[in-house]
Structure formats: C-alpha cells, structure tokens
Coordinates of C-alpha atoms in Angstrom, one line a residue:
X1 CA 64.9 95.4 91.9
X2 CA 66.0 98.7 93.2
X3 CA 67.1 101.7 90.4
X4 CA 70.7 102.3 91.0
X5 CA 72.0 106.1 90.4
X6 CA 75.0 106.8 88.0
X7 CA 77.1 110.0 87.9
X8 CA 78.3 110.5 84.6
X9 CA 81.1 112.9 83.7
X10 CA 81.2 114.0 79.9
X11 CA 84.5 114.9 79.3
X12 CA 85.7 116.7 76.2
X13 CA 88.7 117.0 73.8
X14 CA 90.3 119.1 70.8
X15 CA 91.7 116.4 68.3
X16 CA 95.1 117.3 66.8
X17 CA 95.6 115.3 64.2
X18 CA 96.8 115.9 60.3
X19 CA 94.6 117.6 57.6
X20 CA 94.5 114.1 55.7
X21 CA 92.8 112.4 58.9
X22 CA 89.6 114.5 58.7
X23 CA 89.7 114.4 55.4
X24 CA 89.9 110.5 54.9
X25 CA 87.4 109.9 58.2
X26 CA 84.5 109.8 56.8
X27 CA 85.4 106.9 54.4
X28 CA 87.5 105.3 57.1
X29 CA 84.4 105.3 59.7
X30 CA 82.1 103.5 57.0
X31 CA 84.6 100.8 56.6
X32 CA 84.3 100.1 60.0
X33 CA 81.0 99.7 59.7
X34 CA 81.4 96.4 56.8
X35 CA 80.6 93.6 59.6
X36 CA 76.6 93.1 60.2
X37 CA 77.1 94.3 63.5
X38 CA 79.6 96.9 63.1
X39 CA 81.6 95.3 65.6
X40 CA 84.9 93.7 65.8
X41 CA 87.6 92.8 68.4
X42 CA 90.9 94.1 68.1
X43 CA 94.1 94.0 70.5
X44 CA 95.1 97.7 71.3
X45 CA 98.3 97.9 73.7
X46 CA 98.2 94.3 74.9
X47 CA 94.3 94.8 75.9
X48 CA 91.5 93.5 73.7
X49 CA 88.8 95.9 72.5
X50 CA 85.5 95.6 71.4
X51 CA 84.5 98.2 68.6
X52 CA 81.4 99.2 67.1
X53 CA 80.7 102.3 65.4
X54 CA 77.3 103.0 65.2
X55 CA 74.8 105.1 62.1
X56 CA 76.2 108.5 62.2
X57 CA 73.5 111.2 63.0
X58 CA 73.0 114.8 62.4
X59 CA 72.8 117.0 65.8
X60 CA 72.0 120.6 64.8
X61 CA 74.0 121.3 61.8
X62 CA 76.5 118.7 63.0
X63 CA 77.5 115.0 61.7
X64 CA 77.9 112.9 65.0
X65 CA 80.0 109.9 64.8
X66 CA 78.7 107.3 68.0
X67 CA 81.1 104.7 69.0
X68 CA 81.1 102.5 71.9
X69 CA 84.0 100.7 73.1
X70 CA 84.4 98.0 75.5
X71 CA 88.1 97.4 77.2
X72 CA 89.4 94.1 78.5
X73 CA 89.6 94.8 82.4
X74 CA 92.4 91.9 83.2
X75 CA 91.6 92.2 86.9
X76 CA 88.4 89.8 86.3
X77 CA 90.1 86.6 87.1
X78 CA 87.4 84.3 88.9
X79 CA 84.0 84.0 88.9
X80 CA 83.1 82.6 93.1
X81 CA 79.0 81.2 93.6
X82 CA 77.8 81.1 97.0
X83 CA 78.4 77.1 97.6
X84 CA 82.1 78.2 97.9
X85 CA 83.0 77.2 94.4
X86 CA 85.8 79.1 92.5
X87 CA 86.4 79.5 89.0
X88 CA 87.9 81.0 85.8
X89 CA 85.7 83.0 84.1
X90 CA 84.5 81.0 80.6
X91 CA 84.1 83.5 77.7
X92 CA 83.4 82.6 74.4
X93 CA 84.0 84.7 71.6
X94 CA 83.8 88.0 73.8
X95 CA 85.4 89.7 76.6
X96 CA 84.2 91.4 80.1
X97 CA 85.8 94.7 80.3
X98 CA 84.4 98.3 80.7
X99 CA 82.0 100.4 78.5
X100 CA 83.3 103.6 77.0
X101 CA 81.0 105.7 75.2
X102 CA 81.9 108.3 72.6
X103 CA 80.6 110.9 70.0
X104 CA 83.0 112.1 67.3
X105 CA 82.4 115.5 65.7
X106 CA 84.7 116.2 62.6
X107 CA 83.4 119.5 62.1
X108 CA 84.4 120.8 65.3
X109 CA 87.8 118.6 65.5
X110 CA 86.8 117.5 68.9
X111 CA 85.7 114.2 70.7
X112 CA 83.1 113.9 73.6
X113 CA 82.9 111.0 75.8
X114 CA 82.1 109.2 78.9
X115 CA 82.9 105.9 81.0
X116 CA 81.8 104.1 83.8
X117 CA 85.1 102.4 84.7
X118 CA 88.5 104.6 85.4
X119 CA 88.1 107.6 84.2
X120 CA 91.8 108.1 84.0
X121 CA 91.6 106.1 80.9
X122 CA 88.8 107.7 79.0
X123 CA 91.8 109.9 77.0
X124 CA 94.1 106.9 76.3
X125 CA 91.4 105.2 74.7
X126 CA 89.7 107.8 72.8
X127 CA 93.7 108.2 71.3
X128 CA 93.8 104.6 70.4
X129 CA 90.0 104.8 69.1
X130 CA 90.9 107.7 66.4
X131 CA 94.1 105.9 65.6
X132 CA 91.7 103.3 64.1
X133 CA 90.3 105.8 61.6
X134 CA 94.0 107.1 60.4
X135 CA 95.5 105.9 57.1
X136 CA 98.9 106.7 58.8
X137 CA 100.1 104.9 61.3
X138 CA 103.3 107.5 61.8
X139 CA 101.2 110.5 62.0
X140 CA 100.5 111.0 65.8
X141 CA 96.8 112.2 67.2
X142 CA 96.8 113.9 70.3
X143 CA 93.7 114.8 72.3
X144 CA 94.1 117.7 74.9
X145 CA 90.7 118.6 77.5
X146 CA 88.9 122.0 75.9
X147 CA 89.9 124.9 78.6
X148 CA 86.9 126.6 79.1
X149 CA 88.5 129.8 81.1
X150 CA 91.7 131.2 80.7
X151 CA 93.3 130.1 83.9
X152 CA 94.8 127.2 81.9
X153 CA 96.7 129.4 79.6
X154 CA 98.3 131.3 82.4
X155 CA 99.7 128.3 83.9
X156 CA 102.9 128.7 81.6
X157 CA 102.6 132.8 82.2
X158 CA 103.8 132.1 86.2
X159 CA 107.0 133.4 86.2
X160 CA 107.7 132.0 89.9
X161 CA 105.8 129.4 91.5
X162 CA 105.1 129.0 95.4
X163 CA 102.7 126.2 96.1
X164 CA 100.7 123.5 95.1
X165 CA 97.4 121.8 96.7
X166 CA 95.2 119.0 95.5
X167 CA 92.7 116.5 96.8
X168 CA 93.0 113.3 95.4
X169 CA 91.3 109.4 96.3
X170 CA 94.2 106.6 97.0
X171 CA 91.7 104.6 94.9
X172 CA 92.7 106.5 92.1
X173 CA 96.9 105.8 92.5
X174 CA 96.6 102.1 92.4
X175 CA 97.1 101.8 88.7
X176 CA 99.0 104.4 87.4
X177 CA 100.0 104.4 83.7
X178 CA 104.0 105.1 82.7
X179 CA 103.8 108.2 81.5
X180 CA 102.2 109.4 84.7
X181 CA 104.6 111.9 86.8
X182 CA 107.3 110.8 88.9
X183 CA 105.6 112.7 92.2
X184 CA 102.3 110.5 90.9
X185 CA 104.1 107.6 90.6
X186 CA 106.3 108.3 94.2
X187 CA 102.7 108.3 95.5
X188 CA 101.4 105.2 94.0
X189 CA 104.1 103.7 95.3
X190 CA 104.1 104.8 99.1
X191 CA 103.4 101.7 101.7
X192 CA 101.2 104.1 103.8
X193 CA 98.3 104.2 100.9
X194 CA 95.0 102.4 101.7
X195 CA 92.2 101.9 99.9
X196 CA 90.2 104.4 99.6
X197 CA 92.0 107.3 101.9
X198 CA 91.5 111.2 100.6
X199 CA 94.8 112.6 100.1
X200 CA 95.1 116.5 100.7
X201 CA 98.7 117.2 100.1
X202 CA 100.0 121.0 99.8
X203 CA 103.6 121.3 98.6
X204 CA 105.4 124.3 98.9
X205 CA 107.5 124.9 95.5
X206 CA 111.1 126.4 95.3
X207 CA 112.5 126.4 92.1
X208 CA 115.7 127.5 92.8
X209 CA 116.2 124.6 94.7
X210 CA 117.3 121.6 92.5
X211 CA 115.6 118.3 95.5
X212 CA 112.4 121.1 94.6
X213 CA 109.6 120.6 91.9
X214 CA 110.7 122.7 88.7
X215 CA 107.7 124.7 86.2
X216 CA 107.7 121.6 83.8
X217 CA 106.9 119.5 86.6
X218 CA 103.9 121.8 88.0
X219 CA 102.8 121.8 84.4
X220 CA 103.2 117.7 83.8
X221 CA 101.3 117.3 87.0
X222 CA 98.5 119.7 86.7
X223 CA 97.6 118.3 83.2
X224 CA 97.7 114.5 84.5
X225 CA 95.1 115.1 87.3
X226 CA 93.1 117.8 85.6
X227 CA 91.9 114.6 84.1
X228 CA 90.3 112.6 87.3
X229 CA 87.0 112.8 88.4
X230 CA 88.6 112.2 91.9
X231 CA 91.2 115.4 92.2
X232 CA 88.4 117.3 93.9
X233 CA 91.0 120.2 94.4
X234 CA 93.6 121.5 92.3
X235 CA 95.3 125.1 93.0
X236 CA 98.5 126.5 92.1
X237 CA 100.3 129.6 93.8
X238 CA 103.0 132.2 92.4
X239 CA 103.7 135.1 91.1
X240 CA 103.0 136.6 87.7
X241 CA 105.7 138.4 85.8
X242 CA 105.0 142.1 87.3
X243 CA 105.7 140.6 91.0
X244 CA 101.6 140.5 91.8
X245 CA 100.3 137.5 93.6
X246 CA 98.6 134.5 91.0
X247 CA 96.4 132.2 92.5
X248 CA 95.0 129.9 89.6
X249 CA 92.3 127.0 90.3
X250 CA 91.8 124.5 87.8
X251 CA 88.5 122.7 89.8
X252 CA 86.6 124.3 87.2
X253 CA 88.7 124.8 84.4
X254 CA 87.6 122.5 81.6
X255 CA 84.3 122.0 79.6
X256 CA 82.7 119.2 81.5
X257 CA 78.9 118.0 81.6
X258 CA 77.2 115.9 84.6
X259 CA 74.5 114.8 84.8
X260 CA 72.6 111.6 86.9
X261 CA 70.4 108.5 86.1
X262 CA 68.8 105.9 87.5
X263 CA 68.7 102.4 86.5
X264 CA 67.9 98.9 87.4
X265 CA 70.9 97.5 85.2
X266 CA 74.8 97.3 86.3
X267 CA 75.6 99.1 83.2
X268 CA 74.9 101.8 81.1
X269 CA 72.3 101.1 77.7
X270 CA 73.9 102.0 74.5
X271 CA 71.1 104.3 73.7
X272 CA 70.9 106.1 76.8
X273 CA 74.2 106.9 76.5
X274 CA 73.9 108.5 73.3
X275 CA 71.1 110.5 73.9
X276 CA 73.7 111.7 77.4
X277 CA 76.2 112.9 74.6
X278 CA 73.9 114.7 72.7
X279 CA 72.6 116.3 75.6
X280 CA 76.3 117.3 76.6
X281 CA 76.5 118.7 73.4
X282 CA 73.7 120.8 73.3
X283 CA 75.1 122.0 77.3
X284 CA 78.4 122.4 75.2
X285 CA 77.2 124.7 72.1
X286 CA 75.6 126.6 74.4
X287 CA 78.6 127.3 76.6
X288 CA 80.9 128.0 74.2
X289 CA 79.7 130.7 72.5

C-alpha cells in the first residue's frame, strides 16, 4: 500500500478565561483522567465526543496537557460494498467522526491544535474542550488566534475603509455555522456555488453608504476567515487616520506551523500527532521571542 501525504496546519490560540480556571485545571484535567482509558463520550452541542486526555508531559520548562478528541461527523449515513448492497452504519459503543488533536499549555494561557477534518471547526471545539475543565459553567472561555505581526491590531486603527479581496474554496461554504457573517452566510447560500469552485471576490467598501459593508462588518468577516486553511487571500484597503494609504494583508498574520507526513493509514496516529505539536511548539518558542 502506497504512503499517503498529509498537510497539517497547527493553529494556535490565547485562552481567555477566569483566574479560577487555570487555577482549578490542573485538578480538573486528572479527573478526567479516573476511567482506565482516560476516555469517555459526552454529547457537546447536539454532537457526541469522544475525550481522552492523555499523561501530561514536560516540554522545555513547560507542563503540556495532550488531548485528543474525536467529533461525531452526522454526514456518515451508509456504509455501500461493491455487490451493490446499502446500509446503516452499525456502531457499537463508539462513534465515526473526525480526529482533533490538541496540546494545552497553562503556563502560557494558550492552546495549540490540529485536525484533519474542517478546519473551521478546530476553534469551536477547542472552546467546548476547555469548557470541560471549568468548575463554572457561567464563566465564558474565549479562544482568539495569536497575531504574530501587527497588521491585526491596525485593522480597528482604519479610519476609512475602501476594499476588500479574498480567495476562498466553495467547499468551504457548504456548512457554515450561525454565527458566521451575513455576507458568509449570503454566500453559502447562492444557487451558483459548486463544489469545489475558487471564489475570488473583491468588494469595494463605502461606508457612508447604508446597502454598503460598515467597519464592524470588515472586522466580523476578516476574523471568521482568518481561520480557514482555504482563504488563500485576505487583503483590506483604506485609509489610516492621517489621510495615507493602508493596505493590510492578513495571509500571513497569525502564528501557524505546517508541516507534511506520509503515511499508509487514512488517519493520523495519536503519537505522531503529538510529537507534530511539540514540534510546533518548539517552531513557536522560537518565533515569539
């Protein structure tokens, strides 16, 4: 059997979360850990989810959590052999889904992680994965991507906006979540979309114009694609407060670590994805400073 290649995309985030949450985590994490297998299925947001939180390790002079999760993918809904037989798919006691794969460092408030299914996802349930560690289910954890240059930051300092271009696959506006924006969503939408067409759109921005896109919106939409491996481009145009021309590209605008491997297996080995994240930590230390 012929190795298969992988692209994997390390993504990371700044947790913001209470005090109390990194201060209980450590206890909350080894209870996770009571079953033999420190695994369990739960139902998170009508989906079920496999958990296991793995030994903790120490990565330079950090304490790395390892958790791998694997989400219910609903679309699996018959299994077809090739004597034209079809079929539900008979699972006992388990679920087919896709693997996420994350590293939790405390120390540094921040959460690394990886998947091999939709990557739009990878932040929704690396929310609902520290959720499981909180004592208070009111207190709300919020993950945002680590900027690495400044460009981010001077999103908000635009004083006038004039454009906006980005490359995106249709593949990736099938299944758009609700609190996706309403130009997303007017896109997922459109009858014209096929399967796997590269969208290039470029829209010229007019905020004194009320049918126009407004700052918030440029914001709200910049933030919700930043997060797909498949926005290839993502520029904005304006003007900075003194009158001079901004142009800001957020291709490159977030810590990110790829890398490529090749194996003979549909999915991705527990252990080789941890030893991914601590590489992609090292790439990150290094980067940062």
């Amino acid at each position: 059997m012929n190795k298969l290649k992988k692209n994997i995309t390390v993504r990371f985030f700044s947790i913001d979360a209470p005090s109390s949450f990194f201060d209980e985590f450590e206890s909350n994490y080894q209870a996770n850990q009571s079953s033999d297998n420190n695994a369990r299925i739960i139902n998170i947001r009508n989906k079920k989810h496999l958990v296991k939180a793995s030994v903790p390790s120490f990565q330079s002079e950090y304490c790395v959590y390892p958790v791998t999760i694997v989400r219910e993918r609903n679309t699996w809904q018959t299994k077809a052999t090739s004597d034209g037989k079809i079929s539900s798919i008979a699972i006992n006691q388990g679920i087919i889904g896709d693997p996420y794969f994350f590293s939790l460092i405390p120390q540094l408030k921040m959460i690394m992680g990886f998947t091999s299914g939709p990557s739009v996802s990878l932040k929704s349930v690396g929310t609902s994965l520290l959720e499981l560690f909180s004592n208070s289910r009111s207190s709300k954890i919020k993950l945002e991507l680590i900027p690495k240059e400044k460009e981010f930051s001077r999103l908000t300092e635009i004083s006038d906006y004039s454009s906006l271009h980005f490359k995106i696959s249709s593949s990736s506006l099938s299944d758009v979540s609700d609190n996706a924006p309403q130009l997303i969503k007017n896109l997922s939408n459109a009858p014209y979309l096929e399967g796997n067409m590269q969208l290039a759109l470029d829209l010229a921005i007019d905020e004194k114009d009320d049918s126009g896109l407004s700052k918030e919106n440029v914001i709200e939409i910049v933030n919700y694609l930043s997060n797909h491996d498949d926005c290839t481009v993502l520029k904005v145009k304006g003007k900075n407060p003194d009158g001079s021309a901004a142009h800001l590209d957020f291709g490159n605008a977030f810590f990110i670590y790829k890398t490529e491997i090749a194996t003979r297996q549909k999915y991705i080995d527990e252990n080789v994805a941890q030893d991914i994240l601590e590489t992609a930590l090292g790439n990150y230390k290094s980067l940062a400073k």
